[in-house]
Tab-separated table of C-alpha atoms in Angstrom:
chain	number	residue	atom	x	y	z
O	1	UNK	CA	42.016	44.266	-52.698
O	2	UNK	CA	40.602	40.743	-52.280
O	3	UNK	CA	37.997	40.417	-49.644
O	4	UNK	CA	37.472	36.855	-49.567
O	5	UNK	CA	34.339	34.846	-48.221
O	6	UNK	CA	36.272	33.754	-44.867
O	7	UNK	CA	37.334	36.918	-44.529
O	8	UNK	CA	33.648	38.600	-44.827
O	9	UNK	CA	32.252	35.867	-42.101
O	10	UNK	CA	34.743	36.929	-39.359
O	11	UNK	CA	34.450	40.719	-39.261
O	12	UNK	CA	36.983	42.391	-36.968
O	13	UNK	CA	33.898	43.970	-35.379
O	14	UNK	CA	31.859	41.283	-34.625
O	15	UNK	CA	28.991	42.681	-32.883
O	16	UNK	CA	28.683	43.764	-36.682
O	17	UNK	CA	27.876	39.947	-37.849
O	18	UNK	CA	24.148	38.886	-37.865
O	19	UNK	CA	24.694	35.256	-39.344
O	20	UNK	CA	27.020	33.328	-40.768
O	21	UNK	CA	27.643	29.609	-42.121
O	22	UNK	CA	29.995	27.977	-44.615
O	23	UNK	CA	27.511	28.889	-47.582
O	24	UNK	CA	26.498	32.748	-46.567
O	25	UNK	CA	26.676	35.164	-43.764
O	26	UNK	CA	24.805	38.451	-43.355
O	27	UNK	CA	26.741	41.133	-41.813
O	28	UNK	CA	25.494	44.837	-40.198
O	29	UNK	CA	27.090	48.133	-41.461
O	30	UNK	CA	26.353	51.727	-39.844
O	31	UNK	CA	27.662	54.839	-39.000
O	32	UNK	CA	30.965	56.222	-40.712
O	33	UNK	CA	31.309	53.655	-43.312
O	34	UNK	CA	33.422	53.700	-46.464
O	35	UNK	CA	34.920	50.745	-48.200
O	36	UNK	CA	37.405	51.417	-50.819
O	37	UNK	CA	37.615	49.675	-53.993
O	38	UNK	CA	38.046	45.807	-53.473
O	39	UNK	CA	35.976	42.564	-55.049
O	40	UNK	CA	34.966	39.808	-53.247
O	41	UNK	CA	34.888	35.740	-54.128
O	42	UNK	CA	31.293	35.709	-53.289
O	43	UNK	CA	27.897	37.502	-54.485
O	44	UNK	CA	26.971	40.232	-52.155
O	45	UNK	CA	23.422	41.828	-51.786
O	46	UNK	CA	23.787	45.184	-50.320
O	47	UNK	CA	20.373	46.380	-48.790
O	48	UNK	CA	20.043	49.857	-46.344
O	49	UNK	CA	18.166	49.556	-43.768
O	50	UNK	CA	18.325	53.446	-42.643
O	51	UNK	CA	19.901	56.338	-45.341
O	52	UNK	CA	21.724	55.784	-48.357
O	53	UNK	CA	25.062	54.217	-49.685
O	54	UNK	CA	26.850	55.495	-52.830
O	55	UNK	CA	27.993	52.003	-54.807
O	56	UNK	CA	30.156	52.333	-57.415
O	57	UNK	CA	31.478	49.818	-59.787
O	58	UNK	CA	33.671	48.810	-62.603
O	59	UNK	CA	30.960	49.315	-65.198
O	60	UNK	CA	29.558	52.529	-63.617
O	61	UNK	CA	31.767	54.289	-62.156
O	62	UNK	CA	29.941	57.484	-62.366
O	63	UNK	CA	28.120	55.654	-59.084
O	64	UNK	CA	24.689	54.476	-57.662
O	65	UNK	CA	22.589	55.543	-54.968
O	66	UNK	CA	20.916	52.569	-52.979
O	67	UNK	CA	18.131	53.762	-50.052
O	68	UNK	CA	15.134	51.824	-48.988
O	69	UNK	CA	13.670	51.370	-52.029
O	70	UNK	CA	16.316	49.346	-53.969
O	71	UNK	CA	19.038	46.931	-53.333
O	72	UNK	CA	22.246	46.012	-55.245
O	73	UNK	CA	23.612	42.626	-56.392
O	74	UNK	CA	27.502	43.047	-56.973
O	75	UNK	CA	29.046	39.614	-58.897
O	76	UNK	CA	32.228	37.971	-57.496
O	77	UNK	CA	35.093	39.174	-58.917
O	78	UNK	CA	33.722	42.475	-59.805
O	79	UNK	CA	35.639	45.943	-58.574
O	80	UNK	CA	33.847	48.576	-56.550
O	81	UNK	CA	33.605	50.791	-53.638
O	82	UNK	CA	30.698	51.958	-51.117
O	83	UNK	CA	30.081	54.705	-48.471
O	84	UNK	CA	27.332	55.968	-46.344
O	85	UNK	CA	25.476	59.022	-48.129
O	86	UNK	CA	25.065	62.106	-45.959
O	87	UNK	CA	23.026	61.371	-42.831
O	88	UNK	CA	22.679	58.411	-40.209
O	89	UNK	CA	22.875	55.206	-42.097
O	90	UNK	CA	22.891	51.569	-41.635
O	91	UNK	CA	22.536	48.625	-43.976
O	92	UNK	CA	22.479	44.659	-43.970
O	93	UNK	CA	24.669	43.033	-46.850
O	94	UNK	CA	24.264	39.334	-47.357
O	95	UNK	CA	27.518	37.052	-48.846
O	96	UNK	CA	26.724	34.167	-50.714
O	97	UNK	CA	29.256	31.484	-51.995
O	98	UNK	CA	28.816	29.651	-55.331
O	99	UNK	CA	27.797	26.404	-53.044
O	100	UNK	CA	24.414	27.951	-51.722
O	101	UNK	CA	23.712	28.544	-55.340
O	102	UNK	CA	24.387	25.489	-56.257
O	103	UNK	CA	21.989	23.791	-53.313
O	104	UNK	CA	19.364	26.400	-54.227
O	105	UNK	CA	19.366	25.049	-57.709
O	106	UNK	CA	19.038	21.579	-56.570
O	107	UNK	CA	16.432	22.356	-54.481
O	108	UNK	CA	14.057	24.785	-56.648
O	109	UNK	CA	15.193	25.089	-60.177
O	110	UNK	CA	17.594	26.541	-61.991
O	111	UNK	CA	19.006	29.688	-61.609
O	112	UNK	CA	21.055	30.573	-65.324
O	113	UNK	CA	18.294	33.510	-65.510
O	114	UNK	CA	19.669	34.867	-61.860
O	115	UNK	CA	23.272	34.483	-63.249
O	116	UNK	CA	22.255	35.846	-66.287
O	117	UNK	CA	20.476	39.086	-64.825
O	118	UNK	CA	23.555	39.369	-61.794
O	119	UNK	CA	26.905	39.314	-64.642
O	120	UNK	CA	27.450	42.881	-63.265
O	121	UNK	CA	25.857	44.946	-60.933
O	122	UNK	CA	22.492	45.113	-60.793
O	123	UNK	CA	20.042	47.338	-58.838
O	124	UNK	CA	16.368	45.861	-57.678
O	125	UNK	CA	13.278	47.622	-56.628
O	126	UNK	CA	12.560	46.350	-52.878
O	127	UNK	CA	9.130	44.881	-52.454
O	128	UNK	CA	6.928	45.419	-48.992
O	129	UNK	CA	8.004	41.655	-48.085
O	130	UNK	CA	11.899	42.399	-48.530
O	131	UNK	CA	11.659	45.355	-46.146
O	132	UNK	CA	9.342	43.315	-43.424
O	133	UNK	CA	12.211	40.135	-43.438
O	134	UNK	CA	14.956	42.854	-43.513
O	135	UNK	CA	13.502	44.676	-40.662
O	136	UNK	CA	13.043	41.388	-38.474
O	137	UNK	CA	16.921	40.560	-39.312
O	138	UNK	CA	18.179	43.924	-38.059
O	139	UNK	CA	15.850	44.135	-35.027
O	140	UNK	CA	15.809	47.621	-33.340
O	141	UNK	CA	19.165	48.305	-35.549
O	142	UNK	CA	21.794	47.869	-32.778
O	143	UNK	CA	20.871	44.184	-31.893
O	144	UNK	CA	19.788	41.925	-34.051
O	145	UNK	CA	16.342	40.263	-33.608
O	146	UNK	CA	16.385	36.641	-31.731
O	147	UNK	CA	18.776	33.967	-30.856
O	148	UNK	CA	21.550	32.920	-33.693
O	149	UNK	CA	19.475	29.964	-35.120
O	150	UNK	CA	16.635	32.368	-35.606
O	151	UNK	CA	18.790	35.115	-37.160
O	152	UNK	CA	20.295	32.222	-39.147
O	153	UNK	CA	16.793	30.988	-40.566
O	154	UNK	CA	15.796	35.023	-41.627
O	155	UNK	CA	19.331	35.626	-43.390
O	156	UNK	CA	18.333	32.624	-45.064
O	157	UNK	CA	14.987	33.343	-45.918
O	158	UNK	CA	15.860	36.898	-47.110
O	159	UNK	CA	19.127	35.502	-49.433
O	160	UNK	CA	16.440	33.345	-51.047
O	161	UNK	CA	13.960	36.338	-51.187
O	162	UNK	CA	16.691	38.539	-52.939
O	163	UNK	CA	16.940	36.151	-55.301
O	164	UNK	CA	13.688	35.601	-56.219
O	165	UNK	CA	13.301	39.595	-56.555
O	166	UNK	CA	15.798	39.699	-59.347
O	167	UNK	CA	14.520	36.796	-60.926
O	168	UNK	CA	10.640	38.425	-60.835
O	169	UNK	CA	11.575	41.871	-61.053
O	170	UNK	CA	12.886	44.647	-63.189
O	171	UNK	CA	16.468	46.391	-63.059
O	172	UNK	CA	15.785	49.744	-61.771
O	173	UNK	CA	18.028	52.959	-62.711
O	174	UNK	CA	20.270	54.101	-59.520
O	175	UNK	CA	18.732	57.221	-57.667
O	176	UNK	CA	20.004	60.445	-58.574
O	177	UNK	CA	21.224	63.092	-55.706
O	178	UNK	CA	18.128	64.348	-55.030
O	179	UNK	CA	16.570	61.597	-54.553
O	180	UNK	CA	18.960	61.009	-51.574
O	181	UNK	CA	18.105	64.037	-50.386
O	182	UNK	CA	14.318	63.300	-50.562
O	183	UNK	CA	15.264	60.112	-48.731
O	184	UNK	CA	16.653	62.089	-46.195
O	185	UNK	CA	13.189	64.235	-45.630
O	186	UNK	CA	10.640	61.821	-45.544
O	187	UNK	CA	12.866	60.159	-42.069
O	188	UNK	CA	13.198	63.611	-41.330
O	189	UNK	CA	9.190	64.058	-41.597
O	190	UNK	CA	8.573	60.264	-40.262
O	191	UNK	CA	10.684	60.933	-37.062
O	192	UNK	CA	8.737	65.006	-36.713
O	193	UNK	CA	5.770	63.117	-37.070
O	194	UNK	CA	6.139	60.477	-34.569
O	195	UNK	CA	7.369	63.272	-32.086
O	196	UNK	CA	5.065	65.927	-33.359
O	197	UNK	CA	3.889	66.290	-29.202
O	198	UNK	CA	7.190	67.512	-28.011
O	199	UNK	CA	9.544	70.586	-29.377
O	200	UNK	CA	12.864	68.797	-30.961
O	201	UNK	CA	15.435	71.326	-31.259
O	202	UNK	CA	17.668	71.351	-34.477
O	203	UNK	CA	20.794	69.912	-32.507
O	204	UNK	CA	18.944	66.786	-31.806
O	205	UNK	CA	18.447	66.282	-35.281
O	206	UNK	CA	21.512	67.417	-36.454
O	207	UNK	CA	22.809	64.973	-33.739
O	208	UNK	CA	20.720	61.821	-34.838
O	209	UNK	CA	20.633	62.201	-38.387
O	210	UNK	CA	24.828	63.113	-38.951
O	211	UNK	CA	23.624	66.152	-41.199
O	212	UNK	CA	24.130	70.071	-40.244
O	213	UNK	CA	21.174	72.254	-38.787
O	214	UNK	CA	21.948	74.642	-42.121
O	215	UNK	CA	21.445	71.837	-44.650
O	216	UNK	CA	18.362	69.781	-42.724
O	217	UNK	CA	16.697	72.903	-43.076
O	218	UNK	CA	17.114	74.124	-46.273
O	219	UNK	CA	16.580	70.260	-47.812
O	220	UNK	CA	13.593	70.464	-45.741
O	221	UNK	CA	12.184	73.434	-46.985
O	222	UNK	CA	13.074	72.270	-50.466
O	223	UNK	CA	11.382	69.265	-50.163
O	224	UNK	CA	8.371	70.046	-48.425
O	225	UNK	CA	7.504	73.870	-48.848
O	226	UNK	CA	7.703	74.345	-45.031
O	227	UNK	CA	10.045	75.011	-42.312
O	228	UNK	CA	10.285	71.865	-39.380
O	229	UNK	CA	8.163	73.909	-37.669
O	230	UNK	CA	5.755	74.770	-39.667
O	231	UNK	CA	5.498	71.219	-40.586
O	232	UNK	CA	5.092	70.017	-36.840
O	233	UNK	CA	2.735	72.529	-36.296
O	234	UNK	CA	0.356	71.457	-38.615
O	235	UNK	CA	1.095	67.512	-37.560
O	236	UNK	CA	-0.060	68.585	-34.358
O	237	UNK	CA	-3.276	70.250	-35.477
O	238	UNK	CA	-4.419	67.784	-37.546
O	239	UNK	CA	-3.685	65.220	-34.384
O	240	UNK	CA	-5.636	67.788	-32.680
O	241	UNK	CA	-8.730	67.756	-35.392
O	242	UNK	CA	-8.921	63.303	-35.468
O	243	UNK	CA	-9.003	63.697	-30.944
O	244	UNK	CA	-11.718	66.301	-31.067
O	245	UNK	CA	-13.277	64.322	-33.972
O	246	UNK	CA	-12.892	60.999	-32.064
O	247	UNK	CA	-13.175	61.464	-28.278
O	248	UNK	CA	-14.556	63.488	-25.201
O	249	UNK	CA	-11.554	64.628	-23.420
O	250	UNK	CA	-11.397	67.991	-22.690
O	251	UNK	CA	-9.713	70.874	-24.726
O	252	UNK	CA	-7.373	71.409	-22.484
O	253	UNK	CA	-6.390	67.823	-21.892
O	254	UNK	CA	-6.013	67.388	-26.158
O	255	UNK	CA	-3.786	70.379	-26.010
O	256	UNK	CA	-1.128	68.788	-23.479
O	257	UNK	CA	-1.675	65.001	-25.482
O	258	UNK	CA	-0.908	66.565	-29.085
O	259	UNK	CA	1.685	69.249	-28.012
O	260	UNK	CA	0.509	72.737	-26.819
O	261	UNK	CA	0.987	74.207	-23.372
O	262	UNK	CA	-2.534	75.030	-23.074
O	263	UNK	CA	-6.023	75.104	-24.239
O	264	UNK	CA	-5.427	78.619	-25.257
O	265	UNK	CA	-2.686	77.855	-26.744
O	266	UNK	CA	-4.620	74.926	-29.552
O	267	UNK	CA	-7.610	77.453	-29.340
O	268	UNK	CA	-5.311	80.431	-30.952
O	269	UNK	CA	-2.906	78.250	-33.336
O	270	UNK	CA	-6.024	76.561	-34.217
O	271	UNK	CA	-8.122	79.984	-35.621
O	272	UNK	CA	-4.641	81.067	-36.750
O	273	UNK	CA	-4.360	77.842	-39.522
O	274	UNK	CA	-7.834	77.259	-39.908
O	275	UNK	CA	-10.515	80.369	-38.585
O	276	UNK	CA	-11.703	77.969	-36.157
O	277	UNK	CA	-11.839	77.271	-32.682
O	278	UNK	CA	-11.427	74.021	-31.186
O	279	UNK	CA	-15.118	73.711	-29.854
O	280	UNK	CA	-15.803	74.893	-33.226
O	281	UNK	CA	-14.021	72.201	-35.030
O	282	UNK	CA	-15.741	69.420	-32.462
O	283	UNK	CA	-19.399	70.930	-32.889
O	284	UNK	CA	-18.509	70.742	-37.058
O	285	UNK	CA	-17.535	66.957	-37.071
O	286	UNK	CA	-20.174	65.541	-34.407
O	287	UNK	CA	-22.192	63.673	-36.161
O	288	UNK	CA	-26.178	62.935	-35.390
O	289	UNK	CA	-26.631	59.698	-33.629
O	290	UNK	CA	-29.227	57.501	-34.984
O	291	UNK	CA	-31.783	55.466	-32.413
């Protein structure tokens, strides 16, 4: 199944379309997604912006999985299929007609090593500066950032950035299975971290990542050597440790900020981890003031 450039610009969704003109367009994907096999007239870069996505192709059809780290470049004309790995996903994918190439060479330089290194799919490793332009395209993942001439400029800037990553860069393998899981924990541990001060019950993850309680916490355990909560636990006493470290407030008032009903509550997980007590731990890392 052709899926041809016009086509690709006017999704039947399109709260799903971030920026288009007659040269490229940069569309939004999440949730549930699954294209079967089809080609396109145009050069797509497919880059997630949250989980994975499963790519396969006419010349590996074994498949590829893409996550934050990496991106793919799939060649017009070339057969292949994506999905959304396990999880909650999301992903920008940029289209880009022969013509932008064409003004991109005119403008900067040839590009026969680009067409050279993009004859069939190719996966990229992502630098810092890819995810930063990606992330201001996408804004908070449901709405994209700005008005449509500034969303047009960044799909701009980060088709040319693509580019000059495959031009600069090396190919990079396609992650194995595990490494989708791992992909998996370290949002799982991000998002435990960030929320380390409250409980979060396995249904809300469950719920917001698309993955079953059973599996999050066995992939979990596998990946980390801890349970969720044993993990958040020790997120909060180590928050616990840099407030006694850094301020005045009381006990009791560190407890509530980091996560613990009480001051008895810190004081007793605290000589549970660690053999100390919290007034302990703040006498140990004062330090002697100099006059």
């Amino acid at each position: 199944m052709l899926s041809s450039f016009e086509r690709l610009r006017h999704p039947a969704n399109a709260d799903l379309l971030i920026a288009a003109d007659d040269e490229h367009a940069a569309v939004a994907g999440r949730g549930d997604y699954a294209m079967p096999w089809h080609w396109h007239d145009c050069l797509m870069f497919i880059l997630p912006s949250r989980g994975t996505i499963e790519l396969k192709h006419e010349a590996g059809r074994e498949g590829s999985w893409l996550s934050q780290d990496r991106f793919a470049i799939v060649p017009p004309n070339q057969a292949h299929e994506t999905r959304a790995g396990i999880g909650a996903h999301s992903h920008v994918a940029i289209y880009a007609t022969g013509s932008v190439l064409k003004r991109l060479e005119r403008e900067n330089g040839s590009l026969s090593e680009f067409r050279r290194r993009t004859s069939t799919t190719r996966l990229f490793r992502r630098s810092d500066r890819l995810r930063a332009l990606q992330a201001l395209l996408v804004g908070d993942g449901r709405h994209a950032y700005g008005n449509a001439h500034i969303r047009h400029g960044l799909s701009s800037t980060l088709l040319v950035q693509c580019i000059a990553e495959a031009l600069t860069g090396d190919a990079v393998s396609s992650a194995s299975h595990r490494e989708h899981g791992m992909t998996l924990v370290a949002e799982l541990k991000d998002y435990l971290t960030l929320h380390a001060d409250r409980d979060v019950p396995l249904d809300a993850l469950e719920e917001r990542f698309g993955v079953s309680r059973r599996h999050i916490t066995r992939l979990f355990r596998a990946g980390t050597g801890a349970s969720i909560g044993e993990f958040q636990q020790r997120i909060r006493l180590d928050n616990a440790s840099e407030l006694l470290k850094a301020t005045d407030l009381p006990i009791g008032e560190i407890a509530l900020r980091v996560g613990f009903d009480s001051g008895a509550a810190l004081a007793h997980a605290m000589r549970r981890a660690d053999g100390q007590s919290p007034s302990e731990v703040r006498k140990r890392m004062a330090r002697p003031i100099k006059i």
